């Protein structure tokens, strides 16, 4: 089914800066001592098992910088009763060495509902931290850098959703999880790239408003009879890939496998052997074990899968997410030492947003 109508700005807009809680500022006096960050024999011994996980993607010369932070973060997590949730786009030293749970947005949302900890440190972008807070209103949720945003989340506001509802009365609204809490509060249900089609069809409607990713909307529309009204948002990472680029890779090696994220433009997806969420892409490589593969998504994910599957050669068209790369080991350590930066959501907005997120999480994959 083709897109019925596409609406929205031609370019993303800046979102208002996220809030920092007064509680965070008030708790600065309970900061933990900053650990000594020295590379020595003890640190080398205590982190050797972790280096084995990333040996294929982190040169030995870099490990003496990472290791003291990794040891300090893992010790402070225990002291603070904290857990770290890390998205698949985090760098290998975070993903493999300090994270307690890793995955795509849906996996992390599900884990956030189950964690038994006082503090959640979200190693991802701001909407992910908001989602964790929405699902855990009584826990402290920290993000190591408040400026870790998202071009999709900044492309639409709650006011935009209200205008869409007025323009299309009675039409259900699905929001990609890559949206702010205020947007989630205005919609009927959220989705991720792994369950977007299932969510759209679960509503039992002949027409659905799908926002804000225009390319994921086109992907869903191509696989359903439901009429889709879309929004003109896009991921600044996936939008940069081109079909010509992928054809060039394939010309050099016809046996090369190409797997792509549905946030990519349609002509890119036409070149792919498989299209799916980040979790789906990882599982595809695990199961298929191709000799050479291009993962058409954020570059660090290839490093993380390479660490697990060193026998697979990854050809990297390396588009990095500038927002994900704001999250670093030093910032994670600062977040745990000083309990910053805390994600705070207006309780009324959070309560309404929780309904749409919980509806998403409760659907079976």
Tab-separated table of C-alpha atoms in Angstrom:
chain	number	residue	atom	x	y	z
A	1	UNK	CA	0.000	0.000	0.000
A	2	UNK	CA	1.558	3.364	-0.973
A	3	UNK	CA	1.835	6.219	1.509
A	4	UNK	CA	-1.536	7.975	1.599
A	5	UNK	CA	-0.164	11.339	2.673
A	6	UNK	CA	3.144	12.698	3.979
A	7	UNK	CA	3.198	15.634	6.355
A	8	UNK	CA	5.670	17.563	8.429
A	9	UNK	CA	8.644	19.890	8.251
A	10	UNK	CA	11.216	19.496	5.513
A	11	UNK	CA	13.961	19.582	8.093
A	12	UNK	CA	14.277	18.702	11.758
A	13	UNK	CA	13.754	21.287	14.442
A	14	UNK	CA	15.697	21.690	17.613
A	15	UNK	CA	13.940	20.344	20.685
A	16	UNK	CA	13.979	22.338	23.915
A	17	UNK	CA	16.933	21.306	26.079
A	18	UNK	CA	16.168	18.435	28.448
A	19	UNK	CA	15.665	19.291	32.092
A	20	UNK	CA	17.988	18.456	34.940
A	21	UNK	CA	16.257	17.736	38.217
A	22	UNK	CA	16.755	19.829	41.341
A	23	UNK	CA	17.175	16.487	43.068
A	24	UNK	CA	20.290	15.858	41.015
A	25	UNK	CA	21.778	19.188	42.042
A	26	UNK	CA	20.816	18.566	45.664
A	27	UNK	CA	22.580	15.190	45.619
A	28	UNK	CA	25.933	16.560	44.485
A	29	UNK	CA	27.033	16.421	48.142
A	30	UNK	CA	26.755	12.617	48.043
A	31	UNK	CA	29.212	12.287	45.196
A	32	UNK	CA	31.469	9.263	45.391
A	33	UNK	CA	35.237	9.753	45.436
A	34	UNK	CA	36.681	9.879	41.938
A	35	UNK	CA	38.656	6.642	41.440
A	36	UNK	CA	42.321	6.701	40.584
A	37	UNK	CA	42.572	6.098	36.846
A	38	UNK	CA	45.983	4.509	36.555
A	39	UNK	CA	47.086	1.685	34.310
A	40	UNK	CA	48.984	-0.834	36.428
A	41	UNK	CA	49.394	-4.559	36.887
A	42	UNK	CA	46.290	-4.828	39.066
A	43	UNK	CA	44.094	-3.091	36.494
A	44	UNK	CA	45.573	-5.206	33.712
A	45	UNK	CA	44.855	-8.388	35.676
A	46	UNK	CA	41.311	-7.413	36.691
A	47	UNK	CA	40.270	-6.409	33.161
A	48	UNK	CA	42.081	-9.091	31.149
A	49	UNK	CA	38.921	-11.177	30.719
A	50	UNK	CA	37.100	-8.143	29.335
A	51	UNK	CA	39.846	-7.383	26.852
A	52	UNK	CA	39.439	-10.888	25.473
A	53	UNK	CA	35.907	-9.884	24.406
A	54	UNK	CA	37.106	-6.930	22.357
A	55	UNK	CA	40.559	-8.032	21.244
A	56	UNK	CA	39.371	-8.273	17.622
A	57	UNK	CA	38.256	-4.626	17.489
A	58	UNK	CA	40.320	-2.696	20.086
A	59	UNK	CA	44.106	-2.573	19.521
A	60	UNK	CA	46.211	-3.550	22.531
A	61	UNK	CA	47.830	-0.104	22.524
A	62	UNK	CA	44.435	1.497	23.325
A	63	UNK	CA	43.487	-0.812	26.187
A	64	UNK	CA	45.583	0.950	28.900
A	65	UNK	CA	43.399	4.038	28.388
A	66	UNK	CA	40.068	2.197	28.527
A	67	UNK	CA	40.819	-0.345	31.250
A	68	UNK	CA	41.070	1.964	34.311
A	69	UNK	CA	37.711	3.528	33.435
A	70	UNK	CA	36.129	0.118	32.881
A	71	UNK	CA	37.325	-1.194	36.240
A	72	UNK	CA	36.172	1.964	38.035
A	73	UNK	CA	32.744	1.974	36.369
A	74	UNK	CA	32.068	-1.679	37.130
A	75	UNK	CA	33.063	-1.194	40.775
A	76	UNK	CA	30.943	1.938	41.137
A	77	UNK	CA	27.909	0.208	39.609
A	78	UNK	CA	27.970	-2.260	42.495
A	79	UNK	CA	28.394	0.498	45.063
A	80	UNK	CA	25.538	2.554	43.623
A	81	UNK	CA	23.248	-0.427	42.875
A	82	UNK	CA	23.203	0.763	39.280
A	83	UNK	CA	22.798	-0.942	35.927
A	84	UNK	CA	23.913	0.225	32.508
A	85	UNK	CA	21.672	-0.192	29.464
A	86	UNK	CA	23.595	0.212	26.203
A	87	UNK	CA	22.217	0.479	22.698
A	88	UNK	CA	23.723	-1.543	19.862
A	89	UNK	CA	25.316	1.652	18.493
A	90	UNK	CA	27.572	2.180	21.511
A	91	UNK	CA	31.295	1.684	21.044
A	92	UNK	CA	32.812	-1.743	21.849
A	93	UNK	CA	34.435	-0.748	25.153
A	94	UNK	CA	31.005	0.358	26.444
A	95	UNK	CA	28.887	-2.324	24.792
A	96	UNK	CA	31.118	-5.249	25.752
A	97	UNK	CA	32.857	-4.145	28.942
A	98	UNK	CA	30.527	-2.068	31.165
A	99	UNK	CA	26.978	-2.683	29.911
A	100	UNK	CA	24.671	-4.980	31.880
A	101	UNK	CA	22.065	-5.127	29.113
A	102	UNK	CA	22.483	-4.411	25.400
A	103	UNK	CA	20.064	-4.349	22.510
A	104	UNK	CA	17.835	-2.298	20.250
A	105	UNK	CA	15.238	0.156	21.531
A	106	UNK	CA	12.600	-2.524	22.120
A	107	UNK	CA	14.992	-4.850	23.939
A	108	UNK	CA	16.211	-2.021	26.167
A	109	UNK	CA	12.644	-0.906	26.936
A	110	UNK	CA	11.785	-4.443	27.995
A	111	UNK	CA	14.902	-4.733	30.129
A	112	UNK	CA	14.172	-1.362	31.709
A	113	UNK	CA	10.894	-2.768	33.037
A	114	UNK	CA	12.692	-5.675	34.735
A	115	UNK	CA	15.814	-4.141	36.257
A	116	UNK	CA	16.254	-4.491	40.008
A	117	UNK	CA	18.416	-1.462	40.674
A	118	UNK	CA	18.143	1.999	42.153
A	119	UNK	CA	19.864	3.720	39.245
A	120	UNK	CA	19.692	3.175	35.491
A	121	UNK	CA	22.463	4.671	33.376
A	122	UNK	CA	21.235	4.887	29.791
A	123	UNK	CA	24.051	4.647	27.269
A	124	UNK	CA	22.151	5.767	24.224
A	125	UNK	CA	20.331	8.928	23.217
A	126	UNK	CA	17.927	11.047	25.215
A	127	UNK	CA	14.633	9.554	24.049
A	128	UNK	CA	15.895	6.134	25.207
A	129	UNK	CA	16.630	7.512	28.658
A	130	UNK	CA	13.182	9.099	28.718
A	131	UNK	CA	11.648	5.728	27.822
A	132	UNK	CA	13.468	4.110	30.749
A	133	UNK	CA	12.211	6.855	33.061
A	134	UNK	CA	8.655	6.510	31.750
A	135	UNK	CA	8.761	2.805	32.621
A	136	UNK	CA	10.549	3.376	35.952
A	137	UNK	CA	9.102	6.521	37.529
A	138	UNK	CA	10.522	5.679	40.960
A	139	UNK	CA	14.081	4.974	39.794
A	140	UNK	CA	16.852	7.444	39.083
A	141	UNK	CA	17.641	7.451	35.355
A	142	UNK	CA	20.887	9.055	34.266
A	143	UNK	CA	22.273	9.828	30.821
A	144	UNK	CA	25.996	10.584	30.569
A	145	UNK	CA	25.432	13.500	28.158
A	146	UNK	CA	22.170	15.436	27.990
A	147	UNK	CA	23.071	16.640	24.486
A	148	UNK	CA	22.828	13.107	23.075
A	149	UNK	CA	19.768	13.814	20.935
A	150	UNK	CA	18.179	12.395	17.790
A	151	UNK	CA	17.218	13.955	14.463
A	152	UNK	CA	13.979	11.940	14.441
A	153	UNK	CA	12.965	12.977	17.945
A	154	UNK	CA	13.667	16.640	17.151
A	155	UNK	CA	11.539	16.579	13.982
A	156	UNK	CA	8.165	16.507	15.748
A	157	UNK	CA	6.487	17.901	18.869
A	158	UNK	CA	3.439	17.104	20.930
A	159	UNK	CA	1.709	20.120	19.384
A	160	UNK	CA	2.297	18.618	15.925
A	161	UNK	CA	0.551	15.416	17.008
A	162	UNK	CA	-2.439	17.359	18.316
A	163	UNK	CA	-2.707	19.139	14.968
A	164	UNK	CA	-2.592	15.796	13.153
A	165	UNK	CA	-5.405	14.472	15.313
A	166	UNK	CA	-7.475	17.546	14.520
A	167	UNK	CA	-6.803	17.134	10.788
A	168	UNK	CA	-7.558	13.385	10.801
A	169	UNK	CA	-10.135	12.825	13.555
A	170	UNK	CA	-10.493	9.244	14.667
A	171	UNK	CA	-7.355	7.991	12.889
A	172	UNK	CA	-5.049	6.152	15.328
A	173	UNK	CA	-1.524	7.470	15.767
A	174	UNK	CA	1.589	5.302	15.999
A	175	UNK	CA	4.838	6.897	17.152
A	176	UNK	CA	8.225	5.384	16.519
A	177	UNK	CA	10.020	5.056	19.854
A	178	UNK	CA	12.522	7.640	18.525
A	179	UNK	CA	10.347	10.450	19.866
A	180	UNK	CA	10.184	12.613	22.970
A	181	UNK	CA	8.048	11.852	26.010
A	182	UNK	CA	5.640	14.651	25.085
A	183	UNK	CA	5.040	13.034	21.694
A	184	UNK	CA	4.576	9.598	23.251
A	185	UNK	CA	1.977	11.147	25.558
A	186	UNK	CA	-0.124	12.237	22.570
A	187	UNK	CA	-0.221	8.974	20.589
A	188	UNK	CA	-2.094	5.686	20.850
A	189	UNK	CA	0.876	3.322	20.799
A	190	UNK	CA	4.619	3.328	20.203
A	191	UNK	CA	6.654	0.979	18.040
A	192	UNK	CA	10.237	0.154	17.180
A	193	UNK	CA	11.672	-0.883	13.839
A	194	UNK	CA	11.408	-4.524	14.925
A	195	UNK	CA	7.651	-4.441	15.582
A	196	UNK	CA	6.396	-1.466	13.515
A	197	UNK	CA	4.402	-3.609	11.078
A	198	UNK	CA	2.890	-5.675	13.895
A	199	UNK	CA	1.897	-2.525	15.793
A	200	UNK	CA	0.241	-0.910	12.764
A	201	UNK	CA	-1.782	-4.024	11.989
A	202	UNK	CA	-2.694	-4.587	15.657
A	203	UNK	CA	-4.879	-1.470	15.610
A	204	UNK	CA	-7.432	-2.960	13.228
A	205	UNK	CA	-7.811	0.331	11.353
A	206	UNK	CA	-7.801	0.899	7.589
A	207	UNK	CA	-5.771	4.126	7.997
A	208	UNK	CA	-3.009	4.916	10.492
A	209	UNK	CA	-0.875	7.989	11.146
A	210	UNK	CA	2.751	6.844	11.451
A	211	UNK	CA	5.413	9.242	12.719
A	212	UNK	CA	8.051	10.608	12.523
A	213	UNK	CA	10.269	8.440	10.250
A	214	UNK	CA	9.225	8.763	6.611
A	215	UNK	CA	11.390	5.836	5.497
A	216	UNK	CA	10.182	3.405	8.141
A	217	UNK	CA	6.650	4.508	7.206
A	218	UNK	CA	7.346	3.642	3.551
A	219	UNK	CA	8.776	0.278	4.582
A	220	UNK	CA	5.660	-0.517	6.629
A	221	UNK	CA	3.360	0.733	3.861
A	222	UNK	CA	5.032	-1.633	1.397
A	223	UNK	CA	4.177	-4.617	3.612
A	224	UNK	CA	0.592	-3.886	4.672
A	225	UNK	CA	-2.815	-3.035	3.235
A	226	UNK	CA	-3.270	-0.344	5.881
A	227	UNK	CA	-3.168	3.183	4.444
A	228	UNK	CA	-0.330	5.165	6.021
A	229	UNK	CA	-0.205	8.895	6.673
A	230	UNK	CA	3.444	9.685	7.357
A	231	UNK	CA	5.585	12.495	8.750
A	232	UNK	CA	8.644	14.004	7.048
A	233	UNK	CA	11.304	12.984	9.561
A	234	UNK	CA	14.474	10.977	8.959
A	235	UNK	CA	17.488	9.547	10.748
A	236	UNK	CA	20.525	11.606	9.797
A	237	UNK	CA	22.693	8.463	9.801
A	238	UNK	CA	20.563	6.113	7.681
A	239	UNK	CA	19.451	8.819	5.265
A	240	UNK	CA	23.056	9.244	4.075
A	241	UNK	CA	23.355	5.752	2.597
A	242	UNK	CA	22.777	5.453	-1.160
A	243	UNK	CA	21.909	2.605	-3.514
A	244	UNK	CA	24.856	3.524	-5.770
A	245	UNK	CA	27.214	3.083	-2.838
A	246	UNK	CA	25.900	-0.420	-2.148
A	247	UNK	CA	25.988	-1.422	-5.822
A	248	UNK	CA	29.630	-0.358	-5.879
A	249	UNK	CA	30.413	-2.707	-2.981
A	250	UNK	CA	28.583	-5.573	-4.702
A	251	UNK	CA	30.398	-5.012	-8.011
A	252	UNK	CA	33.690	-5.544	-6.209
A	253	UNK	CA	32.468	-8.803	-4.646
A	254	UNK	CA	29.236	-10.391	-5.975
A	255	UNK	CA	29.179	-12.786	-2.983
A	256	UNK	CA	28.972	-9.882	-0.531
A	257	UNK	CA	25.848	-9.837	1.638
A	258	UNK	CA	24.092	-6.541	2.369
A	259	UNK	CA	21.759	-6.108	5.336
A	260	UNK	CA	20.016	-2.815	6.034
A	261	UNK	CA	17.953	-0.979	8.617
A	262	UNK	CA	14.417	0.074	7.558
A	263	UNK	CA	15.231	3.709	8.410
A	264	UNK	CA	17.174	3.745	5.118
A	265	UNK	CA	15.646	5.124	1.876
A	266	UNK	CA	13.660	2.615	-0.227
A	267	UNK	CA	16.246	2.363	-3.016
A	268	UNK	CA	18.831	1.328	-0.415
A	269	UNK	CA	16.537	-1.384	0.931
A	270	UNK	CA	16.032	-2.707	-2.602
A	271	UNK	CA	19.748	-3.540	-2.712
A	272	UNK	CA	19.674	-5.417	0.591
A	273	UNK	CA	19.589	-9.184	1.121
A	274	UNK	CA	17.880	-8.620	4.467
A	275	UNK	CA	16.096	-5.668	6.104
A	276	UNK	CA	15.477	-5.517	9.834
A	277	UNK	CA	16.013	-3.823	13.164
A	278	UNK	CA	19.457	-3.694	14.736
A	279	UNK	CA	18.570	-6.772	16.804
A	280	UNK	CA	17.306	-8.527	13.668
A	281	UNK	CA	20.471	-7.652	11.764
A	282	UNK	CA	22.691	-9.037	14.511
A	283	UNK	CA	20.670	-12.241	14.677
A	284	UNK	CA	20.820	-12.608	10.874
A	285	UNK	CA	24.636	-12.453	10.929
A	286	UNK	CA	24.798	-14.908	13.836
A	287	UNK	CA	22.622	-17.396	11.991
A	288	UNK	CA	23.922	-16.950	8.428
A	289	UNK	CA	27.617	-16.402	9.198
A	290	UNK	CA	28.345	-14.766	5.821
A	291	UNK	CA	31.954	-14.583	4.706
A	292	UNK	CA	31.668	-10.827	4.063
A	293	UNK	CA	28.809	-8.527	4.975
A	294	UNK	CA	27.857	-4.861	4.866
A	295	UNK	CA	25.686	-3.707	7.783
A	296	UNK	CA	23.886	-0.627	6.504
A	297	UNK	CA	23.415	1.109	9.813
A	298	UNK	CA	25.471	3.003	12.403
A	299	UNK	CA	29.116	1.990	12.171
A	300	UNK	CA	29.843	0.905	15.743
A	301	UNK	CA	27.366	-1.953	15.547
A	302	UNK	CA	29.644	-3.721	13.081
A	303	UNK	CA	32.474	-3.457	15.620
A	304	UNK	CA	30.300	-4.997	18.328
A	305	UNK	CA	29.253	-7.922	16.162
A	306	UNK	CA	32.830	-8.331	14.898
A	307	UNK	CA	33.979	-8.731	18.515
A	308	UNK	CA	31.541	-11.626	18.887
A	309	UNK	CA	32.086	-13.131	15.404
A	310	UNK	CA	35.715	-12.520	14.395
A	311	UNK	CA	35.428	-15.007	11.521
A	312	UNK	CA	32.999	-12.701	9.658
A	313	UNK	CA	34.521	-9.861	7.636
A	314	UNK	CA	32.579	-6.607	7.950
A	315	UNK	CA	32.790	-4.065	5.152
A	316	UNK	CA	32.124	-0.766	6.886
A	317	UNK	CA	30.390	2.124	5.110
A	318	UNK	CA	31.104	3.998	8.306
A	319	UNK	CA	28.334	6.479	9.070
A	320	UNK	CA	28.576	7.418	12.745
A	321	UNK	CA	25.792	8.862	14.874
A	322	UNK	CA	27.203	12.069	16.402
A	323	UNK	CA	24.703	11.816	19.255
A	324	UNK	CA	25.520	8.227	20.238
A	325	UNK	CA	29.198	9.130	20.169
A	326	UNK	CA	28.658	11.702	22.920
A	327	UNK	CA	28.500	8.776	25.325
A	328	UNK	CA	32.021	7.862	26.484
A	329	UNK	CA	33.625	5.979	29.367
A	330	UNK	CA	34.751	9.194	31.123
A	331	UNK	CA	31.206	10.591	30.935
A	332	UNK	CA	29.719	7.331	32.231
A	333	UNK	CA	32.103	7.436	35.179
A	334	UNK	CA	31.225	11.082	35.888
A	335	UNK	CA	27.544	10.169	35.732
A	336	UNK	CA	28.004	7.497	38.406
A	337	UNK	CA	30.346	9.520	40.600
A	338	UNK	CA	28.242	12.696	40.645
A	339	UNK	CA	24.823	11.169	39.856
A	340	UNK	CA	24.410	13.296	36.745
A	341	UNK	CA	22.654	13.982	34.426
A	342	UNK	CA	19.254	12.916	35.691
A	343	UNK	CA	16.361	12.561	33.257
A	344	UNK	CA	13.195	14.182	34.566
A	345	UNK	CA	9.727	14.071	32.994
A	346	UNK	CA	6.621	15.927	34.091
A	347	UNK	CA	4.547	13.289	35.949
A	348	UNK	CA	1.387	14.082	33.966
A	349	UNK	CA	3.219	13.644	30.651
A	350	UNK	CA	4.983	10.523	31.896
A	351	UNK	CA	1.713	8.876	32.950
A	352	UNK	CA	0.166	9.416	29.511
A	353	UNK	CA	3.339	8.369	27.702
A	354	UNK	CA	3.537	5.201	29.798
A	355	UNK	CA	0.317	3.891	28.287
A	356	UNK	CA	1.616	4.080	24.727
A	357	UNK	CA	5.002	2.577	25.630
A	358	UNK	CA	3.501	-0.256	27.686
A	359	UNK	CA	1.155	-1.132	24.826
A	360	UNK	CA	4.216	-1.476	22.592
A	361	UNK	CA	6.201	-3.558	25.077
A	362	UNK	CA	3.287	-5.896	25.779
A	363	UNK	CA	2.952	-6.945	22.126
A	364	UNK	CA	4.594	-10.238	21.295
A	365	UNK	CA	7.334	-10.012	18.668
